[in-house]
Coordinates of C-alpha atoms in Angstrom, one line a residue:
M20 CA 0.0 0.0 0.0
L21 CA 3.0 2.3 -0.2
N22 CA 1.6 4.1 -3.2
K23 CA -1.8 4.7 -1.7
R24 CA -2.7 7.8 0.1
I25 CA -3.8 7.6 3.7
G26 CA -7.3 8.8 2.8
E27 CA -7.7 5.9 0.4
I28 CA -6.5 3.4 2.9
L29 CA -8.9 4.6 5.6
V30 CA -11.8 4.3 3.1
D31 CA -10.6 0.8 2.1
M32 CA -10.5 -0.2 5.7
Q33 CA -14.0 1.2 6.1
M34 CA -12.9 3.5 8.9
V35 CA -14.3 6.6 7.2
T36 CA -16.7 7.2 4.3
P37 CA -15.6 8.7 1.0
E38 CA -17.7 11.8 2.0
A39 CA -15.9 12.2 5.3
R40 CA -12.5 11.9 3.5
D41 CA -13.5 14.5 1.0
Q42 CA -14.7 16.9 3.7
A43 CA -11.4 16.5 5.5
L44 CA -9.5 17.2 2.2
S45 CA -11.5 20.4 1.9
V46 CA -10.4 21.4 5.4
Q47 CA -6.8 20.5 4.6
K48 CA -6.8 23.2 1.8
E49 CA -7.4 25.8 4.4
R50 CA -5.2 24.4 7.2
P51 CA -1.6 23.0 6.7
M52 CA -2.4 19.7 8.6
R53 CA -2.0 16.1 7.7
L54 CA -5.2 14.5 6.6
G55 CA -5.1 11.9 9.4
Q56 CA -4.7 14.6 12.0
I57 CA -7.8 16.4 10.7
L58 CA -9.9 13.2 10.8
V59 CA -8.8 12.6 14.4
A60 CA -9.6 16.2 15.4
Q61 CA -13.0 15.7 13.8
E62 CA -13.4 12.5 15.9
R63 CA -14.2 10.5 12.8
I64 CA -11.4 8.1 13.6
S65 CA -9.3 7.4 16.7
E66 CA -5.6 7.9 16.9
S67 CA -5.2 4.2 17.0
D68 CA -7.2 3.8 13.8
L69 CA -4.9 6.4 12.1
Y70 CA -1.7 4.7 13.1
Q71 CA -3.0 1.3 12.1
A72 CA -3.7 2.7 8.6
L73 CA -0.2 4.4 8.6
G74 CA 1.3 1.0 9.4
L75 CA -0.3 -0.4 6.3
Q76 CA 0.7 2.6 4.2
F77 CA 4.4 2.3 5.2
G78 CA 4.6 -1.5 5.6
L79 CA 5.3 -1.3 9.3
P80 CA 3.8 -3.5 12.0
F81 CA 1.5 -1.7 14.4
E82 CA 1.5 -1.9 18.2
E83 CA -1.3 -0.1 20.0
T84 CA 0.3 -0.1 23.5
I85 CA 3.9 -0.4 24.8
D86 CA 4.7 -1.6 28.3
G87 CA 7.7 0.5 29.3
G88 CA 8.0 -1.6 32.5
T89 CA 9.3 -4.6 30.5
I90 CA 11.9 -2.7 28.5
D91 CA 15.6 -3.0 29.6
P92 CA 16.6 0.5 30.7
S93 CA 20.2 -0.2 29.5
L94 CA 18.9 0.0 25.9
V95 CA 18.6 3.8 26.3
A96 CA 21.9 4.3 28.0
D97 CA 23.3 6.1 25.0
L98 CA 20.2 8.2 24.3
T99 CA 18.8 11.3 26.1
I100 CA 15.2 11.6 27.0
T101 CA 15.1 14.9 25.0
Y102 CA 16.3 13.1 21.8
A103 CA 13.8 10.3 22.3
K104 CA 10.9 12.6 22.8
Q105 CA 11.9 15.0 20.0
H106 CA 12.0 12.1 17.5
G107 CA 9.2 10.1 19.0
L108 CA 11.1 6.8 19.2
L109 CA 12.2 4.2 21.8
P110 CA 14.3 1.1 21.5
L111 CA 12.3 -1.9 22.7
A112 CA 14.5 -5.0 22.5
R113 CA 17.3 -6.7 20.6
V114 CA 15.9 -9.6 18.6
D115 CA 18.1 -11.8 16.4
G116 CA 20.8 -9.2 16.0
Q117 CA 18.4 -6.4 15.2
L118 CA 17.1 -3.5 17.3
R119 CA 13.3 -3.3 17.6
V120 CA 12.3 0.3 17.8
A121 CA 8.9 1.9 18.4
L122 CA 8.2 5.0 16.2
S123 CA 5.4 7.6 16.4
D124 CA 6.5 9.2 13.1
P125 CA 6.9 6.8 10.1
L126 CA 8.9 9.4 8.3
A127 CA 11.7 9.7 10.9
V128 CA 14.2 8.2 8.5
A129 CA 17.1 10.3 9.7
A130 CA 16.5 9.3 13.3
L131 CA 16.6 5.6 12.4
D132 CA 19.9 6.2 10.6
D133 CA 21.2 7.7 13.8
L134 CA 20.1 4.6 15.8
R135 CA 21.7 2.4 13.2
A136 CA 25.0 4.1 13.8
I137 CA 24.7 4.3 17.6
F138 CA 23.8 0.6 18.1
R139 CA 25.7 -0.7 15.1
C140 CA 23.0 -3.0 13.9
E141 CA 19.9 -3.1 11.7
I142 CA 16.8 -1.4 12.9
D143 CA 13.4 -3.2 13.0
P144 CA 10.8 -0.4 13.3
V145 CA 7.2 -0.8 14.6
L146 CA 4.6 2.0 14.6
A147 CA 2.8 3.1 17.7
P148 CA 0.6 6.0 18.7
P149 CA 2.5 9.1 20.0
Q150 CA 1.0 8.9 23.5
A151 CA 1.9 5.3 23.8
V152 CA 5.5 6.0 22.8
M153 CA 5.7 9.1 25.1
D154 CA 4.4 7.2 28.1
A155 CA 6.9 4.4 27.5
I156 CA 9.7 6.9 27.1
N157 CA 8.8 8.4 30.5
T158 CA 8.6 5.0 32.2
V159 CA 11.9 3.7 30.8
F160 CA 13.9 6.8 31.4
D161 CA 12.5 7.1 34.9
R162 CA 13.6 3.5 35.6
R163 CA 17.0 4.3 34.2
A164 CA 17.4 7.3 36.3
G165 CA 15.6 6.1 39.4
A166 CA 17.0 7.2 42.6
E167 CA 20.6 6.5 41.5
Q168 CA 20.7 9.3 39.1
V169 CA 19.3 11.7 41.6
M170 CA 22.0 10.5 44.1
D171 CA 24.7 11.3 41.5
D172 CA 23.2 14.9 41.2
I173 CA 23.2 15.2 45.0
A174 CA 26.8 14.2 45.3
D175 CA 27.8 17.5 43.8
Q176 CA 25.7 19.6 46.2
H177 CA 26.6 21.1 49.6
L178 CA 24.0 19.5 51.9
D179 CA 24.6 22.0 54.7
S180 CA 22.5 24.6 52.7
L181 CA 19.6 22.3 52.2
A182 CA 17.9 23.0 55.5
H183 CA 16.7 26.3 54.1
E184 CA 15.3 24.7 51.0
L185 CA 13.0 22.1 52.5
E186 CA 9.8 24.0 51.9
E187 CA 6.5 22.1 51.2
T188 CA 5.3 21.8 47.6
T189 CA 1.7 21.0 46.6
K190 CA 2.3 20.6 42.9
D191 CA 2.1 17.2 41.1
L192 CA 5.4 15.3 41.7
L193 CA 5.9 14.6 38.0
E194 CA 5.9 18.4 37.4
A195 CA 8.9 19.0 39.8
D196 CA 11.5 21.2 38.3
D197 CA 15.2 20.1 37.9
E198 CA 16.2 23.2 39.8
E199 CA 14.4 22.1 43.0
A200 CA 16.6 21.2 45.9
P201 CA 18.3 17.8 45.4
I202 CA 16.8 16.3 48.5
I203 CA 13.3 17.2 47.4
R204 CA 14.0 15.7 44.0
L205 CA 15.4 12.6 45.6
V206 CA 12.2 12.1 47.7
N207 CA 10.0 12.9 44.7
S208 CA 11.9 10.4 42.6
V209 CA 11.7 7.6 45.2
M210 CA 8.0 8.2 45.8
G211 CA 7.2 8.5 42.1
Q212 CA 9.1 5.3 41.3
A213 CA 7.4 3.4 44.1
I214 CA 4.0 4.3 42.9
K215 CA 4.8 3.6 39.2
E216 CA 6.1 0.1 40.2
K217 CA 3.0 -0.5 42.4
A218 CA 5.0 -0.9 45.6
S219 CA 3.0 -1.1 48.8
D220 CA 5.7 0.2 51.1
I221 CA 8.9 2.3 51.0
H222 CA 11.6 1.5 53.5
I223 CA 14.4 3.9 54.3
E224 CA 16.9 2.2 56.6
P225 CA 20.1 3.8 57.9
F226 CA 23.2 1.8 58.7
E227 CA 26.7 2.6 59.8
K228 CA 28.1 3.9 56.4
H229 CA 25.1 3.9 54.1
I230 CA 21.3 4.1 53.6
D231 CA 19.2 1.4 52.0
I232 CA 16.1 2.3 50.2
R233 CA 13.8 -0.7 49.6
F234 CA 10.3 -1.2 48.0
R235 CA 7.9 -3.9 49.0
K236 CA 6.3 -5.3 45.8
D237 CA 3.8 -8.2 45.9
G238 CA 4.7 -8.7 49.6
I239 CA 8.5 -9.1 49.0
L240 CA 11.1 -6.4 49.8
H241 CA 13.4 -5.4 47.0
K242 CA 16.5 -3.2 47.4
I243 CA 16.3 -0.3 45.1
V244 CA 19.3 1.9 45.9
E245 CA 22.1 2.3 48.4
A246 CA 22.9 6.0 49.3
P247 CA 25.7 7.6 51.3
K248 CA 25.0 8.0 55.0
R249 CA 25.7 11.7 54.9
F250 CA 22.3 12.3 53.2
H251 CA 20.3 10.6 55.9
A252 CA 19.6 13.7 58.1
S253 CA 18.3 15.9 55.2
L254 CA 16.3 13.0 53.7
S255 CA 14.7 12.2 57.0
S256 CA 13.9 15.9 57.6
R257 CA 12.3 16.3 54.2
I258 CA 10.0 13.3 54.6
K259 CA 9.1 14.3 58.2
I260 CA 8.2 17.8 57.1
M261 CA 5.9 16.3 54.4
G262 CA 4.3 14.2 57.1
D263 CA 3.9 17.2 59.5
L264 CA 6.1 15.6 62.1
N265 CA 8.6 17.2 64.6
I266 CA 11.9 17.2 62.7
A267 CA 13.8 18.1 65.9
E268 CA 12.5 15.0 67.8
K269 CA 14.6 12.0 66.8
R270 CA 14.4 10.0 70.1
I271 CA 10.9 8.6 70.0
P272 CA 8.7 7.0 67.3
Q273 CA 6.4 9.2 65.3
D274 CA 3.5 8.6 63.0
G275 CA 2.2 11.0 60.2
R276 CA 0.4 11.1 56.9
I277 CA 1.6 12.5 53.6
R278 CA -0.9 13.5 50.8
I279 CA 0.6 13.9 47.3
K280 CA -0.4 14.0 43.7
I281 CA 1.4 12.1 41.0
A282 CA 0.3 11.9 37.4
G283 CA -3.0 13.4 38.4
R284 CA -3.7 10.7 41.0
D285 CA -4.3 11.4 44.7
V286 CA -2.1 9.2 46.9
D287 CA -2.1 9.0 50.7
I288 CA 1.1 7.8 52.4
R289 CA 1.2 6.6 56.0
L290 CA 4.5 7.5 57.5
S291 CA 6.2 5.8 60.5
T292 CA 9.5 6.7 62.0
I293 CA 11.5 4.9 64.8
P294 CA 14.9 5.6 66.3
T295 CA 17.6 3.1 65.7
S296 CA 21.3 3.0 66.7
H297 CA 22.3 4.4 63.3
G298 CA 19.5 7.0 63.0
E299 CA 15.8 7.2 62.2
R300 CA 14.3 4.4 60.2
L301 CA 11.3 5.5 58.0
V302 CA 8.6 3.3 56.5
M303 CA 5.9 4.7 54.2
R304 CA 2.7 2.7 53.4
I305 CA 1.3 3.8 50.0
L306 CA -2.5 4.1 49.7
D307 CA -3.5 4.8 46.2
K308 CA -7.1 6.3 46.4
S309 CA -7.6 6.0 42.6
S310 CA -7.1 2.2 42.7
V311 CA -9.9 0.3 41.1
L312 CA -12.0 -1.7 43.6
L313 CA -12.3 -5.4 42.8
D314 CA -15.3 -7.6 43.2
L315 CA -15.1 -10.6 45.6
P316 CA -14.5 -13.3 42.9
E317 CA -11.7 -11.2 41.5
L318 CA -9.9 -11.3 44.9
G319 CA -9.4 -15.0 44.7
L320 CA -12.5 -16.4 46.5
L321 CA -13.4 -19.7 44.8
D322 CA -17.0 -20.6 44.1
R323 CA -18.0 -22.4 47.3
D324 CA -16.5 -19.8 49.7
F325 CA -17.8 -16.9 47.5
K326 CA -21.4 -18.1 47.6
R327 CA -21.3 -18.6 51.3
L328 CA -19.7 -15.2 51.9
D329 CA -22.1 -13.5 49.5
T330 CA -25.0 -14.9 51.6
L331 CA -23.4 -13.8 54.9
I332 CA -22.9 -10.2 53.9
R333 CA -26.6 -9.9 53.1
R334 CA -27.6 -10.9 56.6
P335 CA -29.7 -8.3 58.5
H336 CA -27.5 -8.3 61.6
G337 CA -24.4 -9.9 63.1
I338 CA -20.6 -9.4 63.1
L339 CA -18.5 -10.5 60.2
L340 CA -14.8 -10.4 61.0
V341 CA -11.9 -10.5 58.6
T342 CA -8.5 -11.5 60.1
G343 CA -4.9 -11.6 59.0
P344 CA -1.6 -9.8 59.4
T345 CA -1.0 -6.3 58.2
G346 CA -0.9 -6.1 54.4
S347 CA -3.0 -9.2 53.9
G348 CA -5.8 -7.4 52.0
K349 CA -8.4 -7.3 54.8
T350 CA -9.6 -3.8 54.0
T351 CA -9.8 -4.6 50.2
T352 CA -12.0 -7.6 51.0
L353 CA -14.3 -5.6 53.2
Y354 CA -14.5 -2.8 50.6
A355 CA -15.4 -5.3 48.0
A356 CA -18.1 -6.7 50.3
L357 CA -19.5 -3.3 51.0
S358 CA -19.6 -2.4 47.3
R359 CA -21.5 -5.6 46.6
I360 CA -24.3 -4.7 49.0
N361 CA -24.2 -0.9 48.4
T362 CA -27.8 -0.1 47.3
P363 CA -29.9 3.0 47.7
D364 CA -32.1 1.3 50.3
K365 CA -29.1 0.7 52.7
N366 CA -27.4 3.3 55.0
I367 CA -23.7 2.2 55.1
L368 CA -21.2 4.0 57.4
T369 CA -17.5 3.3 58.0
I370 CA -15.0 4.3 60.7
E371 CA -11.5 3.9 59.3
D372 CA -7.8 4.6 60.1
P373 CA -7.3 6.0 57.5
V374 CA -9.9 6.1 54.7
E375 CA -8.0 4.1 52.1
Y376 CA -10.5 4.3 49.1
Q377 CA -13.4 6.5 48.3
L378 CA -16.7 4.6 48.1
E379 CA -19.5 6.2 46.2
G380 CA -22.7 6.4 48.3
I381 CA -21.1 5.3 51.6
G382 CA -20.4 7.7 54.5
Q383 CA -16.8 7.3 55.5
M384 CA -15.1 8.7 58.7
Q385 CA -11.5 8.8 59.7
V386 CA -10.5 8.4 63.3
N387 CA -8.4 11.1 64.9
P388 CA -7.0 10.1 68.3
K389 CA -5.6 13.6 68.9
I390 CA -9.1 14.9 69.4
N391 CA -10.3 11.6 71.1
F392 CA -12.2 10.5 68.0
T393 CA -11.4 6.7 68.3
F394 CA -13.0 3.6 66.8
A395 CA -15.1 3.3 69.9
S396 CA -16.4 6.9 70.0
G397 CA -16.9 6.8 66.2
L398 CA -18.9 3.6 66.4
R399 CA -21.0 4.9 69.2
A400 CA -21.8 8.1 67.2
T401 CA -22.4 6.1 64.1
L402 CA -25.2 4.0 65.8
R403 CA -27.1 7.3 66.2
Q404 CA -27.1 7.8 62.4
D405 CA -29.6 5.0 61.8
P406 CA -27.2 2.7 59.9
D407 CA -28.0 -0.7 58.3
V408 CA -24.3 -1.7 57.9
V409 CA -21.3 -0.4 59.8
L410 CA -17.6 -1.0 59.0
V411 CA -15.2 -0.6 61.9
G412 CA -11.6 -0.5 60.6
E413 CA -10.3 -2.6 63.5
I414 CA -11.4 -4.0 66.8
R415 CA -8.4 -3.2 69.1
D416 CA -9.9 -3.1 72.6
L417 CA -12.7 -4.2 74.8
E418 CA -14.7 -0.9 74.4
T419 CA -14.8 -1.2 70.6
A420 CA -15.6 -4.9 70.8
D421 CA -18.5 -4.4 73.3
I422 CA -20.1 -1.6 71.2
A423 CA -19.7 -3.8 68.0
V424 CA -21.4 -6.7 69.8
Q425 CA -24.3 -4.5 71.1
A426 CA -24.7 -3.0 67.6
S427 CA -25.1 -6.5 66.1
L428 CA -27.5 -7.6 68.8
T429 CA -29.7 -4.5 68.1
G430 CA -30.2 -5.2 64.4
H431 CA -27.1 -3.9 62.7
L432 CA -24.6 -5.8 60.4
V433 CA -21.1 -5.0 61.5
F434 CA -17.9 -5.6 59.5
S435 CA -14.5 -5.3 61.1
T436 CA -11.0 -6.7 61.2
V437 CA -8.9 -8.4 64.0
H438 CA -5.2 -9.2 63.9
T439 CA -5.0 -13.0 64.5
N440 CA -3.3 -15.9 62.7
D441 CA -6.4 -17.9 61.7
S442 CA -10.2 -17.9 61.9
A443 CA -10.6 -20.0 65.1
S444 CA -8.1 -18.0 67.2
T445 CA -10.1 -14.8 66.5
I446 CA -12.8 -16.0 68.8
T447 CA -10.3 -16.6 71.7
R448 CA -8.8 -13.2 70.9
L449 CA -12.2 -11.6 71.5
A450 CA -12.5 -13.6 74.8
D451 CA -9.0 -12.4 75.8
M452 CA -10.1 -8.8 75.3
G453 CA -12.8 -9.4 77.8
V454 CA -15.9 -10.1 75.7
E455 CA -18.2 -12.6 77.3
P456 CA -18.3 -16.0 75.4
F457 CA -22.1 -16.0 75.2
L458 CA -22.0 -12.5 73.6
I459 CA -19.4 -13.7 71.0
G460 CA -21.5 -16.8 70.2
S461 CA -24.7 -14.7 69.9
S462 CA -23.2 -11.9 67.6
V463 CA -20.4 -13.3 65.4
I464 CA -21.8 -14.9 62.3
A465 CA -18.5 -15.7 60.5
I466 CA -14.8 -15.2 60.4
L467 CA -12.8 -14.9 57.2
A468 CA -9.0 -15.5 57.6
Q469 CA -6.9 -14.5 54.6
R470 CA -3.4 -14.1 53.2
L471 CA -2.0 -12.9 49.9
I472 CA 0.0 -15.1 47.7
R473 CA 1.9 -14.1 44.6
K474 CA 0.4 -15.2 41.2
I475 CA 2.8 -17.2 39.1
C476 CA 4.0 -15.5 35.9
R477 CA 2.1 -17.2 33.0
V478 CA 4.8 -16.3 30.5
C479 CA 7.7 -18.1 32.1
R480 CA 6.1 -20.7 34.5
K481 CA 7.6 -24.2 34.2
P482 CA 5.2 -27.2 34.3
Y483 CA 6.1 -30.4 36.2
S484 CA 4.4 -33.6 37.3
P485 CA 3.9 -33.6 41.0
N486 CA 4.7 -36.6 43.2
P487 CA 2.3 -36.6 46.3
D488 CA 5.0 -38.3 48.3
D489 CA 7.2 -35.2 48.1
F490 CA 4.5 -33.4 50.1
A491 CA 4.1 -36.0 52.8
I492 CA 5.6 -33.5 55.3
Y493 CA 2.5 -31.3 54.9
G494 CA 0.0 -34.0 56.0
P495 CA -2.3 -36.6 54.4
K496 CA -4.9 -34.0 53.4
I497 CA -2.5 -32.2 51.1
Q498 CA -1.3 -35.5 49.7
Q499 CA -4.9 -36.5 49.0
M500 CA -5.5 -33.2 47.2
L501 CA -2.5 -33.8 44.9
E502 CA -3.5 -37.3 44.0
G503 CA -4.3 -37.4 40.3
V504 CA -3.0 -33.9 39.6
E505 CA -1.0 -34.1 36.4
V506 CA 0.6 -30.6 36.2
L507 CA 1.8 -28.1 38.8
Y508 CA 4.1 -25.1 38.0
H509 CA 7.5 -23.8 39.3
A510 CA 8.2 -20.1 39.1
N511 CA 11.0 -19.3 36.7
G512 CA 11.6 -15.6 35.9
C513 CA 11.6 -13.5 32.7
D514 CA 11.6 -9.9 31.6
E515 CA 7.8 -9.8 31.9
C516 CA 7.8 -10.4 35.6
G517 CA 11.1 -8.7 36.5
Q518 CA 12.9 -12.1 36.8
T519 CA 10.9 -12.9 40.0
G520 CA 8.7 -15.6 38.5
Y521 CA 5.6 -13.9 39.9
A522 CA 3.3 -11.0 38.8
G523 CA 0.5 -9.7 41.0
R524 CA -1.2 -11.3 44.0
L525 CA -4.5 -12.9 45.0
G526 CA -6.0 -14.0 48.3
I527 CA -6.3 -17.4 49.9
Y528 CA -9.1 -17.7 52.4
E529 CA -10.4 -19.7 55.4
L530 CA -14.1 -19.0 56.0
L531 CA -15.4 -20.2 59.4
V532 CA -19.2 -19.9 59.6
V533 CA -20.4 -19.9 63.2
D534 CA -23.1 -22.6 63.1
E535 CA -24.9 -24.1 66.0
K536 CA -22.2 -26.6 66.9
I537 CA -19.5 -23.9 66.8
R538 CA -21.7 -21.5 68.8
Q539 CA -22.2 -24.1 71.6
L540 CA -18.4 -24.6 71.8
V541 CA -17.8 -20.8 71.9
M542 CA -20.2 -20.4 74.8
K543 CA -18.3 -23.1 76.7
N544 CA -15.1 -21.1 76.1
A545 CA -13.5 -23.9 74.0
P546 CA -9.9 -23.4 73.0
A547 CA -9.0 -22.4 69.4
P548 CA -7.6 -25.9 68.3
T549 CA -10.9 -27.5 69.3
L550 CA -13.0 -24.9 67.4
K551 CA -10.8 -25.4 64.3
K552 CA -10.9 -29.2 64.5
V553 CA -14.8 -29.2 64.6
A554 CA -14.9 -26.6 61.8
I555 CA -12.6 -28.8 59.6
E556 CA -14.8 -31.8 60.3
A557 CA -17.8 -29.8 59.1
G558 CA -16.0 -28.9 55.8
L559 CA -13.8 -25.8 56.6
T560 CA -11.1 -25.3 54.0
T561 CA -7.9 -24.1 55.7
L562 CA -5.7 -21.3 54.3
R563 CA -3.1 -23.9 53.2
E564 CA -5.7 -26.1 51.5
D565 CA -7.2 -23.1 49.7
G566 CA -3.6 -22.2 48.6
V567 CA -3.0 -25.7 47.3
R568 CA -6.3 -25.5 45.3
K569 CA -4.9 -22.3 43.6
A570 CA -1.6 -24.1 42.9
I571 CA -3.6 -26.9 41.3
L572 CA -5.5 -24.4 39.2
G573 CA -2.1 -23.0 38.0
V574 CA -2.4 -19.5 39.4
S575 CA 0.4 -19.9 41.9
S576 CA 3.1 -22.4 43.0
M577 CA 3.3 -24.9 45.8
E578 CA 6.5 -23.2 47.0
E579 CA 4.7 -19.8 47.3
V580 CA 1.7 -21.4 49.1
M581 CA 4.0 -23.2 51.6
R582 CA 5.9 -20.0 52.2
V583 CA 2.9 -18.0 53.1
T584 CA 1.0 -20.6 55.1
Q585 CA 3.9 -22.2 57.0
D586 CA 2.3 -21.5 60.4
D587 CA -1.2 -22.5 59.4
S588 CA -1.0 -26.3 59.3
V589 CA -3.3 -28.1 61.7
V590 CA -2.6 -31.7 62.9
I591 CA -5.9 -33.6 63.5

């Protein structure tokens, strides 16, 4: 199609009518614009349609999206970001001795000649929309620069003068100027990179001669950069100012919150500092308020548990508790449950610390201990607001537990979380707080214990035939589950998953429904192992068993399941 004009190609592809093409040609006589740009401006075609047609016109393959996160940053080591943006091109990969390059301008012949000389190999161009190329350029060059590049810049600065430059900024982090103080740019760079890489936490850890900066991604900590120790005081001060903490106080732990914008997204960060022998250690938990809420089946609940939980969250009253360690996805599960039952005929209120996601149509409150607005006082006030469903962020003490119990007994459905290892020990935890066993048995309708396991990368996973005898150490139930299973998968590692073998996470669950038999045991103050044994006999799927089911389905590996559930095995 090299001899065909773009208008003819678009008509041949039935993307525009001949009349629309002729109308655009008339506009072109008055404005010096390319025909395709006019059609896009008139909204007759999308930019993707245009570049698909240009690919046919110039004989170039077309790619609608480019994932900059999978491109090796070393490919752009000899290019500047200015050059890449000016010419709208980005090296993607070396394939069979050729360099695959994304282009947004099919006529950028001179730029391709430059790349041929720089890389000393043939160029294999592909066409992509300008925005896709520009986004990928930003991602790759950000990854190349990362915190290391900023540290190189800082090395040339006199840090003694930085104390006067640590003023707050409210602008979008991606709009920060190069002239801003190096420490500010370092902090912005670290936060921006963490959010782009979907990290859940940032750790800044001082040691005798250096600082480690690590990100927690998919539940695993990864070291990002090592910085000289002399930057620690200014780095710590900058972050503490952002979190509205006392920068002069370095002897006691402090907690704060940072609110920033990055790429137009509102992000809340929970900041915690503690004193160590080598200086203050800072940990930041990232809460992305623009994150898309998932439905219960998307979280990893398999069919049987999903149907039971879906029935439980529609009960008129009672307490539903979700339990697990910090970062196990409890809040996400409760939000998904609330979203599922959120209808105009229900009044749903929440008391949280902090409000992690905005839920349309639900009244959300954030506790503030400084003014004595706690979970207990918030829950007490909420009950005067005629609620049908109440979410209490966490039951931490007897006062909150007592009010939650009374709320459930007076016709309210209460959702909350407790920090325990499994479902059965949650009941004994409430008893340890001081809640009477008969009140626990009368109010609690179910307990959902959960963990997060990493999903195995489907690009590089390696199949193998399992031998149930290899898993004898984990008990006869696991062996029985693996009998007849023909294929399991080992994690491997590729560019797609960052050489980790895993990409993303999903939940594993243990749903204990408080039936009459369990209720009688609770009222007799039975210990947790007894409760769990009876629940298993009645069909409870433990955390480990649910994880094994996911490994059998090919969404994770046995190694990952055993790593996460190592303390959850039960000997019957």
